[in-house]
CSV table of C-alpha atoms in Angstrom, one decimal:
chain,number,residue,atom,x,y,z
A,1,UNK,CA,-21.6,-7.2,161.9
A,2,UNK,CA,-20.1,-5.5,159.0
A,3,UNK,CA,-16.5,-6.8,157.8
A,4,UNK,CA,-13.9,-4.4,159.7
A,5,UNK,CA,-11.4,-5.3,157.1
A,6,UNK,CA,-13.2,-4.7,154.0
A,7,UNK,CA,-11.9,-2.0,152.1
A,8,UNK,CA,-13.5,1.4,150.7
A,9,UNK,CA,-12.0,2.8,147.5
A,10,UNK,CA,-11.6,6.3,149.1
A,11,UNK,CA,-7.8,6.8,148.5
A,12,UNK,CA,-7.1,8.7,145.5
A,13,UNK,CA,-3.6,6.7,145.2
A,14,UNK,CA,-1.5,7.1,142.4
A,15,UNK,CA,-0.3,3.8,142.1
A,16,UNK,CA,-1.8,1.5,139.6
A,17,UNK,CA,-4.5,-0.2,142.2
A,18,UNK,CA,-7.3,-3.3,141.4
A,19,UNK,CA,-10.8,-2.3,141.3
A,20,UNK,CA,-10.7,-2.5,144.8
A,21,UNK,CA,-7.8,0.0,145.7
A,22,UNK,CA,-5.4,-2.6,146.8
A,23,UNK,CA,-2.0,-1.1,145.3
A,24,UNK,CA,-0.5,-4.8,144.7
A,25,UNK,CA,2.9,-3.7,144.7
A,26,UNK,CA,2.5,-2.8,147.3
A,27,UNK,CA,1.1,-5.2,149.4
A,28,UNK,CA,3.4,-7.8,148.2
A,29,UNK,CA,6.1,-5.7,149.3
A,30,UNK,CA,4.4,-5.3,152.4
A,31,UNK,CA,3.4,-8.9,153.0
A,32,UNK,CA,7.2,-10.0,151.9
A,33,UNK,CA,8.0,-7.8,154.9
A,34,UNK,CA,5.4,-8.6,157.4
A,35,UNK,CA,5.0,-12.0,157.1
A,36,UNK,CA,8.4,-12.6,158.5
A,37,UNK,CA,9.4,-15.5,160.7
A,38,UNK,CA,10.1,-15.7,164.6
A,39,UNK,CA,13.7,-15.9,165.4
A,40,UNK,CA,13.7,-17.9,168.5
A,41,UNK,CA,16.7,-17.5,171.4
A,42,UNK,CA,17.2,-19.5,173.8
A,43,UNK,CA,19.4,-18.5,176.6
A,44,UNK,CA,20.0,-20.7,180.5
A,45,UNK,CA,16.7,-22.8,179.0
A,46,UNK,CA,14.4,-19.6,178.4
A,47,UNK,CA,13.1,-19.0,175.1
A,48,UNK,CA,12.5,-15.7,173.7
A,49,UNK,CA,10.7,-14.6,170.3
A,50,UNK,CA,11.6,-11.9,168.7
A,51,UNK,CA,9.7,-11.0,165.0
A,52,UNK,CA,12.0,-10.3,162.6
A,53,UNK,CA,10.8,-7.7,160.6
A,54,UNK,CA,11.5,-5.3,163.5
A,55,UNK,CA,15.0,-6.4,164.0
A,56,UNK,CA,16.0,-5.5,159.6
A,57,UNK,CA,16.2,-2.2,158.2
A,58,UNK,CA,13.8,-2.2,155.7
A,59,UNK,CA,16.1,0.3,153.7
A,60,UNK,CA,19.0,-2.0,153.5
A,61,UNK,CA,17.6,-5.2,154.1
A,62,UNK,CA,20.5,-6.1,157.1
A,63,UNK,CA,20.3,-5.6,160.8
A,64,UNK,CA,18.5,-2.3,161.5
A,65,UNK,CA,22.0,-0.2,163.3
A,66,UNK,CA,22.1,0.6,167.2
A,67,UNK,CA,20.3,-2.5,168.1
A,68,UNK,CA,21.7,-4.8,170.9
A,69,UNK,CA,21.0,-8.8,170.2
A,70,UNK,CA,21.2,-10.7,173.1
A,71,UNK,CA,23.8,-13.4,173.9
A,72,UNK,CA,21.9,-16.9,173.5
A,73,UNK,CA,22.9,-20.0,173.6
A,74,UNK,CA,21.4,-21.2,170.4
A,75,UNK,CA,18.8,-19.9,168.1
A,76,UNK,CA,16.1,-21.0,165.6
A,77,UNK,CA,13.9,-19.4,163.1
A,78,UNK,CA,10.0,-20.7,163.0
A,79,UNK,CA,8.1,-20.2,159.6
A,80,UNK,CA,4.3,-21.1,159.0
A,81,UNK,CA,1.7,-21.3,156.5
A,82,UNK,CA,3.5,-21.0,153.0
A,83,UNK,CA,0.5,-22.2,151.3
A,84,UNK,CA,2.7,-22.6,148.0
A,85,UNK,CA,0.2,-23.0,145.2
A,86,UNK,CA,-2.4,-20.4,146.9
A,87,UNK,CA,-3.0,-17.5,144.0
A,88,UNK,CA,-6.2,-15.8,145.2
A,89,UNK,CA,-6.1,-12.2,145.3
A,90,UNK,CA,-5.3,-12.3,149.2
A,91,UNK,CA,-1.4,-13.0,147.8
A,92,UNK,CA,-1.1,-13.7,144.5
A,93,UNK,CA,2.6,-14.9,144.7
A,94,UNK,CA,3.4,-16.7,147.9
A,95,UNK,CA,6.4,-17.6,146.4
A,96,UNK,CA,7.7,-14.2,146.7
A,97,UNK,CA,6.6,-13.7,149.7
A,98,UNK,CA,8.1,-16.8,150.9
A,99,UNK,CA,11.4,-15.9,149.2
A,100,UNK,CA,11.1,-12.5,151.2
A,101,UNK,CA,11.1,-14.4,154.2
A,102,UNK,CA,14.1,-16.7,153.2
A,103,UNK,CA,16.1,-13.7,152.5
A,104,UNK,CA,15.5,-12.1,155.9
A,105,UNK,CA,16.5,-15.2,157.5
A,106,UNK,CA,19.9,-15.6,155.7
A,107,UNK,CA,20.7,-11.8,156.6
A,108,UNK,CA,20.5,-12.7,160.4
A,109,UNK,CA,24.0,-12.0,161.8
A,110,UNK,CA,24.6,-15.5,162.9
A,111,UNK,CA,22.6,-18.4,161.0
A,112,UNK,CA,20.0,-20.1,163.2
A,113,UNK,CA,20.7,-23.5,164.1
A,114,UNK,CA,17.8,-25.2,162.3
A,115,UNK,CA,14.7,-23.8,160.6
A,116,UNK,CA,10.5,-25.3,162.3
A,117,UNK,CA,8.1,-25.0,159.7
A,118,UNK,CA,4.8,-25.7,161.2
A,119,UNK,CA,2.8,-26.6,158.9
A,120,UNK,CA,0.4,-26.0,155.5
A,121,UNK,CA,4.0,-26.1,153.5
A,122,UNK,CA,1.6,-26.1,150.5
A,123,UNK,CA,-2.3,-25.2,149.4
A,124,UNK,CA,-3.4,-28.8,147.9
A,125,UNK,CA,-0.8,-31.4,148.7
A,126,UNK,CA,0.3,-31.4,145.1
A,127,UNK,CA,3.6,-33.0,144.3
A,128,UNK,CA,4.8,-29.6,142.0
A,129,UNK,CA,3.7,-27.5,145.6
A,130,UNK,CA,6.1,-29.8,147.5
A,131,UNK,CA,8.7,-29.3,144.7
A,132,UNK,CA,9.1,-25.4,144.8
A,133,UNK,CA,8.8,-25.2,148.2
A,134,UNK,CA,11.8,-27.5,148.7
A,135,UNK,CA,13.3,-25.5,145.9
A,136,UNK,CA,13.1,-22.5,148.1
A,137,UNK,CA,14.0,-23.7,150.5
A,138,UNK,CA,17.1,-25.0,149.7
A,139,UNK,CA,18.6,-21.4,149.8
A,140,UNK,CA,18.0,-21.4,153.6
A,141,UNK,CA,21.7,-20.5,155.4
A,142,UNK,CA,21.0,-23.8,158.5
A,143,UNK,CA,21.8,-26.9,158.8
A,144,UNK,CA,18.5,-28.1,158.9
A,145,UNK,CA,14.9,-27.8,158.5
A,146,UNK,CA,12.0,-29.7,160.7
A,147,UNK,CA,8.4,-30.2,159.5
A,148,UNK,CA,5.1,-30.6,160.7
A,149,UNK,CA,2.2,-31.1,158.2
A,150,UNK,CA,-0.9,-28.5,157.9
A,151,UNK,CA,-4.4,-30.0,157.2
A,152,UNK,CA,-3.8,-28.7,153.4
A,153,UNK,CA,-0.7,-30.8,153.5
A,154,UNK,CA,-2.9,-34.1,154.2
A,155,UNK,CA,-5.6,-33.9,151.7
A,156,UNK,CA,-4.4,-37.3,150.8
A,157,UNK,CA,-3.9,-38.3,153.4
A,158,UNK,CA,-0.7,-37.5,154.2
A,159,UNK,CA,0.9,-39.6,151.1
A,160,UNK,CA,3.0,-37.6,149.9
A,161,UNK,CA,4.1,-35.4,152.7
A,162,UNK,CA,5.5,-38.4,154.9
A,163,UNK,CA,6.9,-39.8,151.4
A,164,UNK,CA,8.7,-36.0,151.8
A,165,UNK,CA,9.4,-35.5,155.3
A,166,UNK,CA,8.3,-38.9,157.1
A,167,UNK,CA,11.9,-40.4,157.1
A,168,UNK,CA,12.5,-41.3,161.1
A,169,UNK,CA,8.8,-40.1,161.8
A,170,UNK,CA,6.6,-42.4,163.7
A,171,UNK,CA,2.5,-42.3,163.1
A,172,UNK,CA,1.7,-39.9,160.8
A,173,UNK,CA,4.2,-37.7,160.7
A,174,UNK,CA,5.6,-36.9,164.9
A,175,UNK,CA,9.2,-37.5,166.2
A,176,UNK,CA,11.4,-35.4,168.8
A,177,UNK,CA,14.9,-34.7,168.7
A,178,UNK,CA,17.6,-32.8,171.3
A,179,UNK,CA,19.1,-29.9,170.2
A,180,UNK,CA,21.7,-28.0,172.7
A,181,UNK,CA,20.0,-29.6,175.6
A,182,UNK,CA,16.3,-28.7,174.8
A,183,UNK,CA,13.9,-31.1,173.7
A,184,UNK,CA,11.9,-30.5,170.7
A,185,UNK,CA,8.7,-32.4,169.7
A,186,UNK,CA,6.9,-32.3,166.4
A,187,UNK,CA,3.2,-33.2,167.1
A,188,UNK,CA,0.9,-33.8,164.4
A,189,UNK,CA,-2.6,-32.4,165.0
A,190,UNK,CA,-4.4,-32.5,161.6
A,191,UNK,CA,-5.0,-35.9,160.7
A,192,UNK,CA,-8.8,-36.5,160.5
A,193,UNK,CA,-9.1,-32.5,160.1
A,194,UNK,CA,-13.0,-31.8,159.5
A,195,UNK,CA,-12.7,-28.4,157.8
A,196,UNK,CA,-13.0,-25.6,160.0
A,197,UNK,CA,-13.0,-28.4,162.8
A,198,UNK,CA,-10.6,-28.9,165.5
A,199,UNK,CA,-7.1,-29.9,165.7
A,200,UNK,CA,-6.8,-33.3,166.8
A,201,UNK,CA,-4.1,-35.9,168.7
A,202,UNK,CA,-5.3,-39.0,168.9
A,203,UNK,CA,-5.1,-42.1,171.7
A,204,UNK,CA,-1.9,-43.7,169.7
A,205,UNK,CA,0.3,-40.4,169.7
A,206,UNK,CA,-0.7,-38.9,173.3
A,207,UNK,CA,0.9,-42.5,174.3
A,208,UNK,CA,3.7,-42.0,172.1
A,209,UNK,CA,4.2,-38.8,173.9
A,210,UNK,CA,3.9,-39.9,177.4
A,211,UNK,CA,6.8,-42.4,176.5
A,212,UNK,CA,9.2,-39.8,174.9
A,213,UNK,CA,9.2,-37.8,177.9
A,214,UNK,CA,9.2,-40.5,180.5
A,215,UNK,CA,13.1,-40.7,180.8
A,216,UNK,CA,13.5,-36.7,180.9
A,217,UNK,CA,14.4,-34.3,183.9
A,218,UNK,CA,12.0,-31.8,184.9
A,219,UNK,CA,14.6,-29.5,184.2
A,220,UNK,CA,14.9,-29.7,180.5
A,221,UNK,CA,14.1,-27.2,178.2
A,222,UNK,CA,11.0,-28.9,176.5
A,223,UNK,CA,9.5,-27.1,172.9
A,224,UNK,CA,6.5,-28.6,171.2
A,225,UNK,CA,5.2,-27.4,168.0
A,226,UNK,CA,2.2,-28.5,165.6
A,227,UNK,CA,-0.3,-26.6,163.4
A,228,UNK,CA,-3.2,-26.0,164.9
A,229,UNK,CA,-2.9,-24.5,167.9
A,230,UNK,CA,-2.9,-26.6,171.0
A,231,UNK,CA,-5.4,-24.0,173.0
A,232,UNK,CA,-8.2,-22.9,172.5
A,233,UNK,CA,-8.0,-19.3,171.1
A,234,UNK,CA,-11.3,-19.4,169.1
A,235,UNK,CA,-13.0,-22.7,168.9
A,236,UNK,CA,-15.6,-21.5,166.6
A,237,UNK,CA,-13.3,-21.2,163.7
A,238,UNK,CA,-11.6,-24.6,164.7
A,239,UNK,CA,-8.3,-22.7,166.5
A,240,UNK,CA,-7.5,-24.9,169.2
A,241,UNK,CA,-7.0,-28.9,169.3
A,242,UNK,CA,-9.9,-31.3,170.9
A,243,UNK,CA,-7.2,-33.1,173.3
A,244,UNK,CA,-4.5,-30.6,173.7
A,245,UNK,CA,-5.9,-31.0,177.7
A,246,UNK,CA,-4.3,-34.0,177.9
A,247,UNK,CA,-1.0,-33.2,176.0
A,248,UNK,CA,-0.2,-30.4,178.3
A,249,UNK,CA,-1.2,-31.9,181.6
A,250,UNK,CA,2.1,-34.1,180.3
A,251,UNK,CA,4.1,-31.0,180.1
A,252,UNK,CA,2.9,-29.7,183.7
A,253,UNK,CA,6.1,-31.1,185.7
A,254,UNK,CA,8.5,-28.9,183.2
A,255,UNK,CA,9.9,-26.1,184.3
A,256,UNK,CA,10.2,-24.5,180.8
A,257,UNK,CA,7.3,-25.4,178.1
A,258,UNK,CA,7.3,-23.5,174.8
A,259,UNK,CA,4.6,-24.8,172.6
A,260,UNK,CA,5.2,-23.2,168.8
A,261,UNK,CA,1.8,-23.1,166.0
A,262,UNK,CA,0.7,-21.7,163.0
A,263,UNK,CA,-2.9,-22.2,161.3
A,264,UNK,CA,-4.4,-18.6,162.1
A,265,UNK,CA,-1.6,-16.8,160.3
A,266,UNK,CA,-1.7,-14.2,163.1
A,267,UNK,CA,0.8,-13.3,165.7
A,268,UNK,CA,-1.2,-14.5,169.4
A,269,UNK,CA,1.1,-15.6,172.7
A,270,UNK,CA,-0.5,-16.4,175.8
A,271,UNK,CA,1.2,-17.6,179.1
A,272,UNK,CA,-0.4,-20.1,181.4
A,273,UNK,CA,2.0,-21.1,184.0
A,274,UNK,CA,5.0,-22.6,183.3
A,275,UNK,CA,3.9,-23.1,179.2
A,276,UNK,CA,4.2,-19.8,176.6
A,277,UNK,CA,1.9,-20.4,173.9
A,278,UNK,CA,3.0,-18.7,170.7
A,279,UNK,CA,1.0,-18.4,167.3
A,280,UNK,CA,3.5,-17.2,164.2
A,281,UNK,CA,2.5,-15.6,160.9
A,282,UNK,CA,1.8,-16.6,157.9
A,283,UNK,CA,4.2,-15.9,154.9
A,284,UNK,CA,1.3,-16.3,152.5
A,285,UNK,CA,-1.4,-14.4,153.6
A,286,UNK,CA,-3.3,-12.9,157.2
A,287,UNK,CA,-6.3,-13.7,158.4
A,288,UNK,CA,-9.1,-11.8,160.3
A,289,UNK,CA,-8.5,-11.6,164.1
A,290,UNK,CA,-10.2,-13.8,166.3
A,291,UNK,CA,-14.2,-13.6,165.5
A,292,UNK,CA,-13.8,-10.1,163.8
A,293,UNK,CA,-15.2,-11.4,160.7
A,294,UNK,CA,-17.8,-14.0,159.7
A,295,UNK,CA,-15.5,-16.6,159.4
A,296,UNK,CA,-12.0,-17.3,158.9
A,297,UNK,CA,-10.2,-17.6,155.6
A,298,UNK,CA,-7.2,-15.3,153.5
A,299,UNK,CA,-8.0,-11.5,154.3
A,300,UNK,CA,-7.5,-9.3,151.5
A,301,UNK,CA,-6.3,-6.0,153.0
A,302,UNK,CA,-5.1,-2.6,151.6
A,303,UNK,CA,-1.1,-2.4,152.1
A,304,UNK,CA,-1.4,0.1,154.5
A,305,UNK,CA,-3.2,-1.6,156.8
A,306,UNK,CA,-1.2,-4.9,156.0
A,307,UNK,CA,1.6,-4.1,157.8
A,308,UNK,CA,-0.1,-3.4,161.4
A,309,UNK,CA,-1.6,-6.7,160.9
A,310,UNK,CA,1.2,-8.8,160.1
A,311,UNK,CA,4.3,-9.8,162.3
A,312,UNK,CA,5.2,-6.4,164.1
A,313,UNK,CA,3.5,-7.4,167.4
A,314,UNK,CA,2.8,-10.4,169.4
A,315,UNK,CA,-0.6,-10.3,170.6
A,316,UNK,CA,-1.2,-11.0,174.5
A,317,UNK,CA,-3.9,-12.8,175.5
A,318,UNK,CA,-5.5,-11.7,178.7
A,319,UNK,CA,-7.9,-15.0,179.4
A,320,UNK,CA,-9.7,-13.1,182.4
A,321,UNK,CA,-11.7,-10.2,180.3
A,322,UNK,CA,-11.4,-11.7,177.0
A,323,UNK,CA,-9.5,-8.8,175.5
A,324,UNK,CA,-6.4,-8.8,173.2
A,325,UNK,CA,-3.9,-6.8,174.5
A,326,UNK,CA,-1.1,-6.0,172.2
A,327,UNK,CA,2.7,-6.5,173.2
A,328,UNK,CA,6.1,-6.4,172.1
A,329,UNK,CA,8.9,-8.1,172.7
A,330,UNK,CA,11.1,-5.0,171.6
A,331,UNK,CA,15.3,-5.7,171.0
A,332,UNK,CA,17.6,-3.1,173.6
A,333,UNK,CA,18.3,-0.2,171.2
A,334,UNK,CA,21.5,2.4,171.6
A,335,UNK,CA,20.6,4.7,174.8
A,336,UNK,CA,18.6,7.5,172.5
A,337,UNK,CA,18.8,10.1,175.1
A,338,UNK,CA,22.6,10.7,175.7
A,339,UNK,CA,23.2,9.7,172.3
A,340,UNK,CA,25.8,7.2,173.6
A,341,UNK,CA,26.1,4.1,171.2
């Protein structure tokens, strides 16, 4: 099947392009704006996602005017996938782009409580990686940021990432916390990652799990979050996790389940009873939807096309016919028709 993303050099653009008519300009300032992080709201223990790159003028760079942001009772912003020491041609400053995203989040109108990054903070586990991504992320307006580590995070093992972010951490690298009467847990799913394999759990943290959620009411707010996905949304390429069966049937009694990943750099939510399933961008770079290329990996695509790709949708995922339906999760805008305000 021929590669729906590769690109013919059939625009006569203007702009100084590579060989391969990717205006780079461009696309950084494209992928700076796509590859955006989730604001998360939670409101009477419902949590909504809403992407951020449609709630910020691009023009100005504040809150796009006219738009109505719900009353919550706390919010959060999720980023994924830095990949800090990447420089293929798919992004050749993730930095930037990361910075992009920082400065999005620091122009909400009220700071989020805390900042989730799930996962592949860097490209090779390298200590200078680590470095300027807690560099960057220093400028972050919250009052704290929570971790879980990608597979590229672990290439040694995970030495140097729990050395980083393992304080309080149990295992290799999972811990919950409460925040404003929701439970969060940070699940690690990568250790023993086979490239291109599946995300995995393991006997000694699904017990771990079992016990942190023992003394809680079936009433409480529960969000998990971990890299690889924790369903199975295209096995093939290794998205989805080997035991995530047994993790969820865990979460079954809860009345509220919200389970957070990154890994496929690509926007895809699926519902399945009382657990919302939600896949967030990557600031570094997209890659190919599921199975519409060979294989999975950083998709170099022309600007133009960048921005459909990245971050303005949520994808829906219809399980009966196998079809990706795409949704929005649009903010209230100012009544157009009457041209009330």
């Amino acid at each position: 099947m021929k590669n729906p993303f590769h690109h013919h050099h059939d625009d006569h653009s203007t702009h100084e392009t590579s060989a391969d008519g990717i205006d780079r300009r461009g696309f950084l300032e494209c992928m700076a704006w796509a590859g955006t992080g989730v604001l998360w709201m939670m409101t009477g223990g419902v949590l909504k996602s809403y992407g951020m790159s449609q709630m910020i003028d691009k023009t100005t760079g504040g809150i796009k005017k006219g738009l109505l942001i719900p009353k919550s009772d706390f919010s959060f912003v999720q980023i994924s996938d830095s990949h800090i020491g990447f420089n293929k041609a798919a992004n050749p400053d993730v930095l930037g782009t990361l910075n992009a995203a920082i400065a999005k989040i620091n122009n909400m109108p009220t700071a989020p409580s805390f900042v989730l990054h799930t996962g592949d903070l860097t490209h090779l586990a390298q200590a200078d990686e680590f470095d300027i991504l807690e560099q960057a992320l220093k400028s972050v307006k919250t009052e704290k940021i929570f971790y879980v580590p990608g597979e590229h995070d672990v290439t040694d093992n995970g030495k140097l990432y729990l050395e980083r972010y393992g304080k309080g951490t149990l295992g290799d690298g999972w811990y919950s916390f409460d925040s404003h009467g929701t439970h969060f847990i940070g699940l690690v799913n990568v250790t023993n990652h086979v490239d291109g394999g599946l995300g995995y759990i393991g006997a000694a943290q699904l017990k771990w799990l079992e016990n942190d959620l023992k003394p809680l009411s079936n009433s409480t707010p529960i969000v998990v979050f971990a890299h690889i996905p924790l369903w199975a949304i295209y096995p093939q390429w290794g998205w989805g996790t080997d035991d995530s069966a047994q993790a969820l049937a865990l979460l079954k009694r809860f009345g509220s389940v919200s389970v957070l990943n990154g890994h496929i750099h690509q926007t895809i939510q699926k519902v399945e009873g009382n657990i919302t399933f939600h896949t967030a961008n990557s600031t570094a770079f997209p890659q190919p939807a599921p199975g519409a290329a060979p294989s999975p990996g950083p998709m170099k695509v022309p600007a133009e096309k960048l921005r459909g790709l990245l971050g303005l949708t949520s994808v829906n995922y219809m399980e009966h016919n196998h079809t990706l339906a795409i949704t929005d999760t649009p903010l209230m805008e100012a009544d157009k028709t009457t041209g009330q305000q």
